[in-house]
CSV table of C-alpha atoms in Angstrom, one decimal:
chain,number,residue,atom,x,y,z
A,1,MET,CA,79.9,63.9,65.4
A,2,ALA,CA,82.2,66.7,66.6
A,3,THR,CA,80.8,69.3,69.0
A,4,GLU,CA,81.0,72.8,67.8
A,5,THR,CA,83.3,75.0,69.9
A,6,ARG,CA,81.6,77.7,71.8
A,7,GLN,CA,82.7,81.2,70.9
A,8,ILE,CA,83.1,84.5,72.8
A,9,GLU,CA,82.1,87.5,70.8
A,10,VAL,CA,84.4,90.5,71.2
A,11,ARG,CA,82.3,93.6,70.6
A,12,SER,CA,83.2,97.3,70.4
A,13,PRO,CA,82.3,99.2,73.6
A,14,PHE,CA,81.5,102.2,71.4
A,15,ASP,CA,78.8,100.8,69.0
A,16,GLY,CA,78.5,97.2,69.9
A,17,SER,CA,79.8,96.0,66.5
A,18,LEU,CA,81.4,92.6,66.3
A,19,VAL,CA,85.2,93.0,66.4
A,20,GLY,CA,86.1,89.3,66.4
A,21,THR,CA,85.5,86.0,68.2
A,22,VAL,CA,87.6,83.7,70.3
A,23,PRO,CA,87.0,80.2,71.7
A,24,ALA,CA,85.1,79.9,75.0
A,25,GLN,CA,87.6,77.4,76.4
A,26,THR,CA,87.2,75.1,79.4
A,27,ALA,CA,89.2,73.7,82.3
A,28,GLU,CA,90.2,70.8,80.0
A,29,ASP,CA,91.8,73.3,77.7
A,30,VAL,CA,93.7,74.9,80.6
A,31,ASP,CA,95.0,71.4,81.6
A,32,ARG,CA,96.3,70.8,78.1
A,33,ALA,CA,97.9,74.3,78.0
A,34,CYS,CA,99.6,73.8,81.3
A,35,LEU,CA,101.0,70.4,80.2
A,36,ARG,CA,102.3,71.9,77.0
A,37,ALA,CA,104.0,74.7,79.1
A,38,ALA,CA,105.5,72.0,81.3
A,39,GLY,CA,106.9,70.3,78.3
A,40,ALA,CA,108.3,73.5,77.0
A,41,LEU,CA,110.1,74.2,80.3
A,42,GLU,CA,111.6,70.7,80.2
A,43,ARG,CA,112.9,71.2,76.7
A,44,GLY,CA,114.2,74.7,77.5
A,45,TRP,CA,115.0,77.7,75.3
A,46,ALA,CA,118.5,79.1,75.1
A,47,GLN,CA,119.1,82.5,76.7
A,48,HIS,CA,120.6,84.1,73.5
A,49,GLU,CA,117.6,82.8,71.5
A,50,ARG,CA,115.2,84.3,74.0
A,51,ILE,CA,117.0,87.7,73.8
A,52,ARG,CA,116.9,87.6,70.0
A,53,ALA,CA,113.2,86.8,69.9
A,54,LEU,CA,112.4,89.7,72.2
A,55,GLU,CA,114.5,92.1,70.1
A,56,VAL,CA,112.8,90.9,66.8
A,57,ALA,CA,109.4,91.0,68.4
A,58,ALA,CA,110.0,94.7,69.4
A,59,GLU,CA,110.7,95.5,65.8
A,60,LEU,CA,107.7,93.6,64.6
A,61,VAL,CA,105.4,95.5,67.1
A,62,ARG,CA,106.9,98.7,65.8
A,63,GLU,CA,106.2,97.7,62.2
A,64,HIS,CA,102.6,96.6,63.1
A,65,GLY,CA,102.0,99.5,65.5
A,66,GLU,CA,99.1,101.1,63.6
A,67,GLU,CA,97.3,97.7,63.1
A,68,LEU,CA,97.8,96.9,66.8
A,69,ALA,CA,96.5,100.4,67.8
A,70,ARG,CA,93.4,99.9,65.8
A,71,THR,CA,92.7,96.5,67.4
A,72,ILE,CA,93.1,98.2,70.9
A,73,ALA,CA,90.7,101.0,69.9
A,74,LEU,CA,88.1,98.6,68.5
A,75,GLU,CA,88.0,96.1,71.4
A,76,ALA,CA,88.8,98.3,74.3
A,77,GLY,CA,87.2,101.6,73.2
A,78,LYS,CA,90.5,103.4,73.7
A,79,PRO,CA,90.9,106.5,71.5
A,80,ILE,CA,93.2,105.7,68.6
A,81,ARG,CA,95.8,108.4,69.6
A,82,THR,CA,96.1,106.8,73.1
A,83,ALA,CA,96.1,103.3,71.6
A,84,ARG,CA,99.1,104.3,69.4
A,85,GLY,CA,100.9,105.3,72.6
A,86,GLU,CA,100.2,101.9,74.1
A,87,ALA,CA,101.6,100.2,71.1
A,88,ALA,CA,104.8,102.3,71.3
A,89,ARG,CA,105.2,101.5,75.0
A,90,CYS,CA,104.9,97.8,74.1
A,91,VAL,CA,108.0,98.2,71.9
A,92,ASP,CA,109.8,99.7,74.9
A,93,THR,CA,108.7,96.9,77.3
A,94,LEU,CA,110.0,94.2,74.9
A,95,SER,CA,113.2,96.0,74.3
A,96,ILE,CA,113.9,96.6,78.0
A,97,ALA,CA,113.2,92.9,78.8
A,98,ALA,CA,115.7,91.9,76.0
A,99,ALA,CA,118.3,94.2,77.5
A,100,GLU,CA,117.7,92.9,81.0
A,101,ALA,CA,118.1,89.3,79.7
A,102,ARG,CA,121.5,90.1,78.4
A,103,HIS,CA,122.9,90.4,81.9
A,104,LEU,CA,120.7,87.9,83.6
A,105,GLY,CA,123.2,85.9,85.6
A,106,GLY,CA,124.0,85.1,89.2
A,107,GLU,CA,126.4,86.4,91.8
A,108,MET,CA,129.6,85.3,93.6
A,109,VAL,CA,129.3,84.5,97.3
A,110,PRO,CA,132.4,85.4,99.4
A,111,MET,CA,132.9,82.0,101.0
A,112,GLY,CA,136.2,82.9,102.6
A,113,ALA,CA,134.5,85.5,104.7
A,114,THR,CA,133.8,82.9,107.4
A,115,ALA,CA,135.6,79.9,108.7
A,116,SER,CA,132.7,77.6,107.8
A,117,GLY,CA,133.1,78.6,104.1
A,118,ALA,CA,136.9,78.8,103.9
A,119,GLY,CA,138.5,76.8,101.1
A,120,ARG,CA,135.3,76.7,99.0
A,121,ILE,CA,134.0,78.7,96.0
A,122,GLY,CA,130.4,79.7,96.1
A,123,PHE,CA,128.1,81.3,93.6
A,124,ALA,CA,124.3,81.6,93.0
A,125,LEU,CA,122.7,81.0,89.7
A,126,ARG,CA,119.4,82.6,88.6
A,127,VAL,CA,117.1,79.8,87.3
A,128,PRO,CA,113.5,80.0,86.0
A,129,VAL,CA,110.8,79.8,88.7
A,130,GLY,CA,108.8,77.5,86.4
A,131,VAL,CA,105.6,77.8,84.4
A,132,VAL,CA,103.9,81.2,84.8
A,133,ALA,CA,100.1,81.7,84.8
A,134,ALA,CA,99.4,85.2,83.6
A,135,ILE,CA,96.0,86.8,83.9
A,136,SER,CA,95.8,90.3,82.2
A,137,PRO,CA,93.1,93.1,82.3
A,138,PHE,CA,91.1,94.8,79.6
A,139,ASN,CA,92.4,98.4,80.0
A,140,PHE,CA,95.9,97.9,78.5
A,141,PRO,CA,95.3,94.8,76.4
A,142,LEU,CA,98.7,95.0,74.7
A,143,ASN,CA,101.3,96.5,77.0
A,144,LEU,CA,100.2,94.9,80.2
A,145,VAL,CA,100.3,91.6,78.5
A,146,ALA,CA,103.8,92.5,77.4
A,147,HIS,CA,104.7,93.3,81.0
A,148,LYS,CA,103.9,89.6,81.8
A,149,LEU,CA,105.2,87.8,78.7
A,150,ALA,CA,108.4,89.7,78.1
A,151,PRO,CA,109.9,89.2,81.6
A,152,ALA,CA,108.8,85.6,81.5
A,153,VAL,CA,110.6,85.0,78.2
A,154,ALA,CA,113.7,86.8,79.5
A,155,ALA,CA,113.6,84.7,82.7
A,156,GLY,CA,113.1,81.4,80.8
A,157,CYS,CA,109.6,80.7,82.0
A,158,PRO,CA,106.9,79.3,79.7
A,159,VAL,CA,103.5,81.0,80.1
A,160,VAL,CA,99.8,80.1,80.0
A,161,LEU,CA,98.1,83.4,79.4
A,162,LYS,CA,94.5,84.3,80.1
A,163,PRO,CA,93.6,87.7,78.7
A,164,ALA,CA,90.5,89.6,79.6
A,165,SER,CA,87.5,88.2,77.8
A,166,ALA,CA,86.5,91.7,76.7
A,167,THR,CA,89.9,92.4,75.0
A,168,PRO,CA,91.7,89.2,74.0
A,169,LEU,CA,92.6,90.1,70.4
A,170,SER,CA,95.5,92.4,71.2
A,171,ALA,CA,97.0,89.7,73.4
A,172,ILE,CA,96.7,87.1,70.7
A,173,ALA,CA,98.2,89.4,68.2
A,174,LEU,CA,101.2,89.9,70.4
A,175,VAL,CA,101.7,86.2,70.9
A,176,ASP,CA,101.6,85.7,67.2
A,177,LEU,CA,104.3,88.3,66.7
A,178,LEU,CA,106.5,86.7,69.4
A,179,ARG,CA,106.1,83.4,67.5
A,180,GLU,CA,107.0,85.1,64.3
A,181,ALA,CA,110.1,86.4,66.1
A,182,GLY,CA,111.3,82.9,66.9
A,183,MET,CA,109.5,82.0,70.1
A,184,PRO,CA,108.7,78.2,70.3
A,185,GLN,CA,105.0,77.4,69.6
A,186,ASP,CA,104.3,76.0,73.1
A,187,TRP,CA,106.3,78.7,75.1
A,188,VAL,CA,103.1,80.9,75.4
A,189,THR,CA,99.7,79.3,75.2
A,190,VAL,CA,96.6,81.6,75.2
A,191,VAL,CA,93.4,80.3,76.9
A,192,THR,CA,90.3,82.4,76.5
A,193,GLY,CA,87.1,82.0,78.5
A,194,ALA,CA,85.2,83.0,81.5
A,195,GLY,CA,87.2,83.8,84.6
A,196,GLY,CA,85.1,81.6,86.8
A,197,GLU,CA,86.0,78.6,84.6
A,198,VAL,CA,89.2,79.2,82.8
A,199,GLY,CA,90.7,81.6,85.3
A,200,ASP,CA,90.0,79.4,88.3
A,201,ALA,CA,91.2,76.3,86.6
A,202,LEU,CA,94.5,78.1,85.7
A,203,VAL,CA,95.0,79.4,89.3
A,204,GLU,CA,94.3,76.0,90.8
A,205,HIS,CA,96.3,73.9,88.3
A,206,PRO,CA,99.4,72.2,89.9
A,207,VAL,CA,101.8,73.1,87.0
A,208,PRO,CA,102.1,76.9,87.3
A,209,ARG,CA,104.6,77.9,90.0
A,210,LEU,CA,103.9,81.6,89.8
A,211,ILE,CA,100.7,83.5,89.1
A,212,SER,CA,100.9,87.1,87.7
A,213,PHE,CA,97.6,88.9,88.0
A,214,THR,CA,96.5,92.4,87.2
A,215,GLY,CA,92.9,93.3,88.0
A,216,SER,CA,90.4,93.8,90.8
A,217,VAL,CA,91.2,93.7,94.5
A,218,PRO,CA,88.7,91.0,95.5
A,219,VAL,CA,89.8,88.7,92.6
A,220,GLY,CA,93.5,89.3,93.3
A,221,TRP,CA,93.4,88.5,97.0
A,222,GLY,CA,91.0,85.6,96.3
A,223,ILE,CA,93.8,84.1,94.1
A,224,VAL,CA,96.2,84.3,97.0
A,225,ALA,CA,93.8,82.4,99.1
A,226,LYS,CA,93.3,79.8,96.5
A,227,ALA,CA,97.0,79.3,95.8
A,228,PRO,CA,98.8,79.7,99.1
A,229,ARG,CA,101.8,77.6,98.0
A,230,LYS,CA,102.5,79.5,94.8
A,231,LYS,CA,104.2,82.8,94.2
A,232,VAL,CA,101.4,85.3,93.4
A,233,GLN,CA,102.2,88.7,91.9
A,234,LEU,CA,99.3,91.1,92.3
A,235,GLU,CA,99.0,94.5,90.6
A,236,LEU,CA,95.6,95.7,91.7
A,237,GLY,CA,93.6,99.0,91.9
A,238,SER,CA,94.0,102.4,93.4
A,239,ALA,CA,92.2,105.7,94.1
A,240,SER,CA,95.3,107.8,93.2
A,241,PRO,CA,95.7,111.1,95.1
A,242,LEU,CA,97.2,114.3,93.8
A,243,ILE,CA,98.2,117.1,96.1
A,244,VAL,CA,98.3,120.6,94.7
A,245,GLU,CA,100.2,123.3,96.7
A,246,ALA,CA,99.3,127.0,96.3
A,247,ASP,CA,102.7,127.6,94.6
A,248,ALA,CA,101.9,125.3,91.7
A,249,ASP,CA,101.1,126.5,88.2
A,250,LEU,CA,97.4,125.8,88.3
A,251,ALA,CA,97.0,126.0,84.5
A,252,VAL,CA,99.7,123.4,84.0
A,253,VAL,CA,98.2,121.1,86.7
A,254,ALA,CA,94.7,121.4,85.2
A,255,ALA,CA,96.1,120.6,81.7
A,256,LYS,CA,97.8,117.5,83.0
A,257,VAL,CA,94.7,116.3,84.9
A,258,ARG,CA,92.8,116.7,81.6
A,259,ILE,CA,95.0,113.7,80.4
A,260,GLY,CA,95.8,111.9,83.6
A,261,GLY,CA,92.3,111.9,85.0
A,262,PHE,CA,90.4,111.1,81.9
A,263,SER,CA,92.6,109.2,79.4
A,264,HIS,CA,90.9,105.9,78.4
A,265,ALA,CA,87.9,107.2,80.3
A,266,GLY,CA,89.8,106.9,83.6
A,267,GLN,CA,90.2,103.2,83.2
A,268,SER,CA,93.7,103.0,84.5
A,269,CYS,CA,94.9,101.7,87.9
A,270,ILE,CA,96.8,105.0,88.4
A,271,SER,CA,94.2,107.3,86.9
A,272,THR,CA,94.2,110.6,88.9
A,273,GLN,CA,91.1,110.4,91.1
A,274,ARG,CA,91.4,112.3,94.4
A,275,ILE,CA,92.7,115.8,94.0
A,276,PHE,CA,93.6,117.8,97.2
A,277,VAL,CA,94.1,121.5,96.6
A,278,GLN,CA,95.3,124.1,99.1
A,279,ARG,CA,92.2,126.0,100.1
A,280,SER,CA,93.5,129.4,99.1
A,281,VAL,CA,93.7,128.4,95.4
A,282,ILE,CA,90.9,125.8,95.1
A,283,GLU,CA,88.4,128.1,93.3
A,284,PRO,CA,90.9,129.3,90.6
A,285,PHE,CA,92.0,125.7,90.2
A,286,LEU,CA,88.4,124.5,89.7
A,287,ALA,CA,87.9,127.2,87.1
A,288,GLU,CA,91.0,126.1,85.2
A,289,LEU,CA,90.0,122.5,85.5
A,290,ARG,CA,86.5,123.1,84.3
A,291,ARG,CA,87.8,124.9,81.2
A,292,GLU,CA,90.1,122.0,80.4
A,293,VAL,CA,87.5,119.3,81.0
A,294,GLU,CA,84.7,121.0,79.1
A,295,ALA,CA,87.0,121.1,76.1
A,296,ILE,CA,87.6,117.4,76.0
A,297,VAL,CA,86.3,115.8,72.8
A,298,ILE,CA,84.3,112.6,73.4
A,299,GLY,CA,83.1,110.1,70.8
A,300,ASP,CA,84.2,107.4,68.4
A,301,PRO,CA,87.6,105.9,69.4
A,302,LEU,CA,88.7,105.7,65.8
A,303,ASP,CA,88.2,109.4,65.3
A,304,GLU,CA,91.5,111.2,65.5
A,305,ALA,CA,89.9,114.1,67.4
A,306,THR,CA,88.5,111.9,70.2
A,307,GLU,CA,90.2,112.2,73.6
A,308,VAL,CA,87.7,110.1,75.7
A,309,GLY,CA,85.6,107.2,74.5
A,310,PRO,CA,83.2,104.8,76.2
A,311,LEU,CA,83.7,102.8,79.3
A,312,ILE,CA,84.3,99.1,78.6
A,313,ASN,CA,80.5,98.3,78.9
A,314,GLU,CA,77.2,99.8,79.9
A,315,ARG,CA,77.2,98.1,83.3
A,316,GLU,CA,80.4,99.9,84.3
A,317,ARG,CA,79.2,103.2,82.8
A,318,ASP,CA,76.0,103.0,84.9
A,319,ARG,CA,77.9,102.1,88.0
A,320,VAL,CA,80.1,105.2,87.7
A,321,LEU,CA,77.1,107.4,87.0
A,322,ASP,CA,75.3,106.0,90.1
A,323,TRP,CA,78.3,106.9,92.2
A,324,VAL,CA,78.3,110.4,90.9
A,325,GLU,CA,74.6,110.8,91.6
A,326,GLU,CA,75.0,109.3,95.0
A,327,ALA,CA,77.7,111.9,95.8
A,328,ARG,CA,75.5,114.7,94.4
A,329,GLY,CA,72.6,113.5,96.6
A,330,ASP,CA,75.0,113.8,99.6
A,331,GLY,CA,75.8,117.4,98.9
A,332,ALA,CA,78.7,117.2,96.4
A,333,GLN,CA,78.8,119.8,93.6
A,334,ILE,CA,79.2,118.7,89.9
A,335,VAL,CA,81.6,121.2,88.5
A,336,ALA,CA,81.7,119.7,85.0
A,337,GLY,CA,80.2,116.7,83.2
A,338,GLY,CA,78.1,114.2,85.1
A,339,GLU,CA,75.8,113.3,82.2
A,340,LEU,CA,75.6,110.9,79.2
A,341,VAL,CA,76.2,112.1,75.7
A,342,ASP,CA,75.3,109.5,73.0
A,343,GLY,CA,75.8,106.8,75.6
A,344,ILE,CA,79.2,108.1,76.7
A,345,LEU,CA,79.7,109.4,80.2
A,346,ARG,CA,81.1,112.9,79.9
A,347,PRO,CA,84.3,113.6,81.9
A,348,THR,CA,83.2,114.7,85.3
A,349,VAL,CA,84.6,116.9,88.0
A,350,VAL,CA,83.1,116.6,91.5
A,351,ALA,CA,83.8,119.0,94.4
A,352,ASN,CA,83.3,118.6,98.1
A,353,ALA,CA,82.1,115.1,98.1
A,354,PRO,CA,81.7,113.5,101.5
A,355,ALA,CA,84.9,111.8,102.7
A,356,ASP,CA,83.0,108.5,102.9
A,357,ALA,CA,81.5,108.7,99.4
A,358,LYS,CA,82.3,105.8,97.0
A,359,LEU,CA,84.0,108.4,94.7
A,360,CYS,CA,86.5,109.0,97.5
A,361,ARG,CA,86.9,105.6,99.2
A,362,GLN,CA,86.7,103.2,96.2
A,363,GLU,CA,88.4,103.0,92.8
A,364,VAL,CA,86.2,104.8,90.4
A,365,PHE,CA,87.8,103.4,87.2
A,366,GLY,CA,85.9,105.9,85.2
A,367,PRO,CA,86.2,109.5,83.9
A,368,VAL,CA,85.7,111.2,87.3
A,369,VAL,CA,88.0,113.3,89.5
A,370,VAL,CA,87.1,114.5,93.0
A,371,VAL,CA,88.5,117.9,94.2
A,372,GLN,CA,88.8,118.6,98.0
A,373,PRO,CA,90.4,121.5,99.9
A,374,TYR,CA,93.0,121.3,102.6
A,375,ASP,CA,94.7,123.8,104.8
A,376,THR,CA,98.1,122.5,105.7
A,377,PHE,CA,100.5,120.3,103.9
A,378,GLU,CA,100.5,117.8,106.8
A,379,GLU,CA,96.7,117.6,106.4
A,380,ALA,CA,97.1,116.9,102.6
A,381,LEU,CA,99.5,114.1,103.3
A,382,ARG,CA,97.1,112.6,105.9
A,383,LEU,CA,94.2,112.8,103.5
A,384,ALA,CA,96.2,111.2,100.7
A,385,ASN,CA,97.2,108.3,102.9
A,386,ASP,CA,93.7,107.8,104.2
A,387,SER,CA,92.9,105.0,101.7
A,388,ASP,CA,92.9,101.3,101.5
A,389,PHE,CA,95.0,101.7,98.3
A,390,GLY,CA,98.6,102.6,97.9
A,391,LEU,CA,99.8,102.4,94.2
A,392,GLN,CA,101.0,105.9,93.2
A,393,ALA,CA,100.6,109.4,94.5
A,394,GLY,CA,101.5,112.8,93.0
A,395,VAL,CA,102.4,116.2,94.5
A,396,PHE,CA,102.9,119.6,92.9
A,397,THR,CA,105.1,121.9,94.9
A,398,ASN,CA,108.0,124.2,94.4
A,399,ASP,CA,109.3,123.6,97.9
A,400,LEU,CA,112.0,120.9,97.8
A,401,GLY,CA,111.5,120.3,101.6
A,402,LYS,CA,107.8,119.5,101.1
A,403,ALA,CA,108.6,117.3,98.1
A,404,MET,CA,111.0,115.2,100.2
A,405,GLU,CA,108.5,115.1,103.1
A,406,ALA,CA,105.9,113.7,100.7
A,407,ALA,CA,108.4,111.1,99.5
A,408,ARG,CA,109.0,110.0,103.1
A,409,THR,CA,105.4,110.2,104.3
A,410,LEU,CA,103.2,109.1,101.4
A,411,ASP,CA,102.6,105.3,101.9
A,412,PHE,CA,102.5,104.4,98.2
A,413,GLY,CA,104.5,102.3,95.8
A,414,GLY,CA,105.5,105.4,93.9
A,415,VAL,CA,105.6,109.1,94.7
A,416,ILE,CA,105.6,111.4,91.6
A,417,VAL,CA,106.8,115.0,92.3
A,418,ASN,CA,105.5,117.8,90.1
A,419,ASP,CA,103.5,115.4,88.0
A,420,LEU,CA,100.5,113.2,88.2
A,421,PRO,CA,100.3,109.8,89.9
A,422,THR,CA,99.2,108.6,86.4
A,423,VAL,CA,102.8,108.8,85.2
A,424,ARG,CA,104.5,105.4,84.6
A,425,ALA,CA,107.7,104.6,82.8
A,426,ASP,CA,107.9,101.0,81.7
A,427,GLN,CA,111.3,100.4,83.2
A,428,GLN,CA,110.4,101.7,86.7
A,429,PRO,CA,109.6,99.5,89.7
A,430,TYR,CA,105.8,99.7,89.5
A,431,GLY,CA,103.4,98.4,92.1
A,432,GLY,CA,101.7,99.2,95.3
A,433,VAL,CA,101.0,98.4,98.9
A,434,ARG,CA,97.9,97.5,100.9
A,435,ASP,CA,95.0,96.7,98.6
A,436,SER,CA,97.0,97.9,95.6
A,437,GLY,CA,99.1,94.8,95.4
A,438,ASN,CA,102.2,93.0,96.6
A,439,THR,CA,104.8,93.1,93.8
A,440,ARG,CA,106.8,95.4,91.5
A,441,GLU,CA,106.4,95.2,87.7
A,442,GLY,CA,108.9,96.6,85.2
A,443,PRO,CA,111.0,94.1,83.3
A,444,ALA,CA,114.0,94.0,85.6
A,445,TYR,CA,111.8,93.6,88.7
A,446,ALA,CA,109.4,91.1,87.2
A,447,ILE,CA,112.4,89.0,85.9
A,448,ASN,CA,113.7,88.9,89.4
A,449,GLU,CA,110.4,87.6,90.7
A,450,MET,CA,110.2,85.0,87.9
A,451,THR,CA,113.6,83.5,88.8
A,452,GLU,CA,115.0,81.8,91.9
A,453,LEU,CA,118.5,81.7,93.3
A,454,ARG,CA,120.3,78.3,93.2
A,455,PHE,CA,123.4,78.2,95.3
A,456,VAL,CA,126.4,76.2,94.1
A,457,SER,CA,129.5,75.4,96.2
A,458,LEU,CA,132.7,73.8,95.1
A,459,PRO,CA,136.0,73.0,96.7
A,460,GLY,CA,138.4,76.0,96.2
């Protein structure tokens, strides 16, 4: 008698309604998926066919954009307007990967430049690194999956994909569209299940040569420890700083923070979190920011008016609220928000939190920003750098010299001038230093990581 497959229920973070189910798979399923991927690698897939599949998939995502956005909104609690933006970015990610694959090649080596190489022709080919194990997070369940799959397809690497258990449906939908676009059935296999079972089995399996992980700091560096002989790409967390000089347009900055600090309830690796404002303008800035934040519409992610929905689950909501209350107990002021409305944490502005508060030292991953004063620009740079994280930082200033000083001094993977650290273009080299990770995403950079150079030398 066949054993019934266990199921994972995917439920809406907003109202708990059932959105769908996926199998609760096991280590045995991971083993089968890895062996299928190894077989796909051996059979290969022509470069021109991979390019065409990515181009067609981009068009299919465009055509199904509204349906995909609705899936994101339902399973992740992301407001539908923001979810549409994610679907549109997924089109870009696939298209950029296709363009990069068109000139994926090697390079000539000037053998005659030395006596030892004289009389020979040398060149280096770019070849696939092998099977890729991809582990994706809940917060961008479509586009961050695309940032793993599209470069792998471009590079010629089959993938075993483990999406976040809270948001697997968007990932599965994207894989289905890639197959419809012409991708071989076994090129990407999705495994769904608990991280402790399925994720660990995937990390430790001997077939994958490269692991691409986006998620929490402890899990990421734990993967490196478990797989010391594999290439491991980590895109982890942050506590992104923003420096606001007195010459900035405070109303413009506050309006941008309304989006960058609270979009998807702050559940972004580069959500604006620590805001350092020159002391002479901190009070007018707080007044502008309070007006913006108190006007944010919270509620049902499927409501067109909603700007901020729920956190991914009640446990995370309660954790963030506890951090806010802890800071309040240590003397911080709650300028706006800080309470629950119909189970949703209202966007929150905290001022003058102690430097060692969790809100300042750790990644909040919730709808909270912390505003602190500074006196000199050098102090602001020091405060911004005083973090275990180093993903992206932002600075608002009309002084070109200070902008360049920030670019040289801020120890982050990206420095965004006159905008928020939350800004990301899908073609940029995106990644961090220290506890924020060890790689760069963006199709061109991920493809480079997913290939290896093979040197070839011939008599001249």
